[in-house]
Amino acid sequence: MISVTILTKNSQKYLREVLESVRDFDEVVICDTGSSDLTLSIAAEFPNVAIHRKAFIGFGPTHNEASSLAKHDWILSIDSDEVVSPEMTAAIKALHLEQDCVYSFPRHNYYNGKFIRWCGWYPDRQMRLYNRQKTQFSDAQVHEAIIAKDCTVLSVEAPIIHYSYSTHSDFLAKMQSYSDLFARQYAGRKKSSPSQAVLHGFFAFLKSYVLKRGFLGGYEGFIISIYNGNTAFYKYLKLFEANRQLEK
């Protein structure tokens, strides 16, 4: 048996579609970290959903807390803006699960209603199905991942559908959140400066737009590449600021 875990906070926009996509799973654990919209009301409509309210302690640790609340050892971890495709459900049900294995899936990312195949957004393979007795998420505040050091990673071809960003405001909100968490995670552990922030931002844009062919994506490819550059810039600028605060 498999438990699905989802972290939520003000996730009403896609949550009903997300939960509809996992109706066939025995249990869905919602770990909510402070929603003030209709998230919890929507979640309560689904009989296989168990709702837990917890403080946010960083993405990795909060994912691990969610898995600890599940009934089953096999965990399928998805985000609150990710839809499990029918093909993915069928592929999972056909698996002969091995405890020492972690299973990865391609993620199809959509922005502005378009499937994005550039900027490093495709195939964007994600490890999402694992046994909590064998492994867990890293303790990273941001850019967390399932630890696969002592596991075999097996690829499943059925996709997760990801509605990553709908508006420019979504980009700005994610940039603010991720740069704050990055600075918190690396304060006192990694050096930074305004010039390094500029360089990181420039090269992140260049990598996304040129090396990862964002220019083929037209308007969407350009906006995503600008976002990647700005996120890298503010991550290292905030880290510089956090380091200076520690020195006082």
PDB file of N, CA and C in Angstrom, residues 12 25 58 77 97 113 125 170 206 208 248:
ATOM      1  N   GLN A  12      -5.310  26.383  -2.825  1.00  0.00           N
ATOM      2  CA  GLN A  12      -6.645  26.087  -3.327  1.00  0.00           C
ATOM      3  C   GLN A  12      -6.727  26.032  -4.856  1.00  0.00           C
ATOM      4  N   PHE A  25      -5.597   6.130  -4.472  1.00  0.00           N
ATOM      5  CA  PHE A  25      -4.643   5.742  -3.437  1.00  0.00           C
ATOM      6  C   PHE A  25      -5.347   5.676  -2.085  1.00  0.00           C
ATOM      7  N   GLY A  58      11.079  24.195   6.952  1.00  0.00           N
ATOM      8  CA  GLY A  58      11.922  23.968   5.784  1.00  0.00           C
ATOM      9  C   GLY A  58      11.334  22.834   4.966  1.00  0.00           C
ATOM     10  N   SER A  77       5.392  11.220  -2.824  1.00  0.00           N
ATOM     11  CA  SER A  77       5.399  12.628  -2.438  1.00  0.00           C
ATOM     12  C   SER A  77       5.164  13.496  -3.666  1.00  0.00           C
ATOM     13  N   LEU A  97       7.238  -3.229  -6.185  1.00  0.00           N
ATOM     14  CA  LEU A  97       8.046  -2.312  -5.380  1.00  0.00           C
ATOM     15  C   LEU A  97       9.136  -3.048  -4.612  1.00  0.00           C
ATOM     16  N   GLY A 113       0.000  28.208 -19.744  1.00  0.00           N
ATOM     17  CA  GLY A 113      -0.770  27.263 -20.521  1.00  0.00           C
ATOM     18  C   GLY A 113       0.030  26.433 -21.506  1.00  0.00           C
ATOM     19  N   ARG A 125      13.265  15.137 -14.448  1.00  0.00           N
ATOM     20  CA  ARG A 125      12.932  13.889 -13.752  1.00  0.00           C
ATOM     21  C   ARG A 125      13.039  14.072 -12.243  1.00  0.00           C
ATOM     22  N   ASP A 170       3.315  34.770  -9.297  1.00  0.00           N
ATOM     23  CA  ASP A 170       3.775  33.459  -8.824  1.00  0.00           C
ATOM     24  C   ASP A 170       5.293  33.374  -8.861  1.00  0.00           C
ATOM     25  N   LEU A 206      22.189  33.129 -18.549  1.00  0.00           N
ATOM     26  CA  LEU A 206      22.877  32.622 -19.735  1.00  0.00           C
ATOM     27  C   LEU A 206      22.672  31.114 -19.888  1.00  0.00           C
ATOM     28  N   SER A 208      20.221  29.262 -18.724  1.00  0.00           N
ATOM     29  CA  SER A 208      18.837  28.953 -19.033  1.00  0.00           C
ATOM     30  C   SER A 208      18.474  29.353 -20.460  1.00  0.00           C
ATOM     31  N   LYS A 248      27.988  40.761  13.029  1.00  0.00           N
ATOM     32  CA  LYS A 248      27.786  41.893  13.943  1.00  0.00           C
ATOM     33  C   LYS A 248      27.816  41.438  15.408  1.00  0.00           C
TER      34      LYS A 248
END
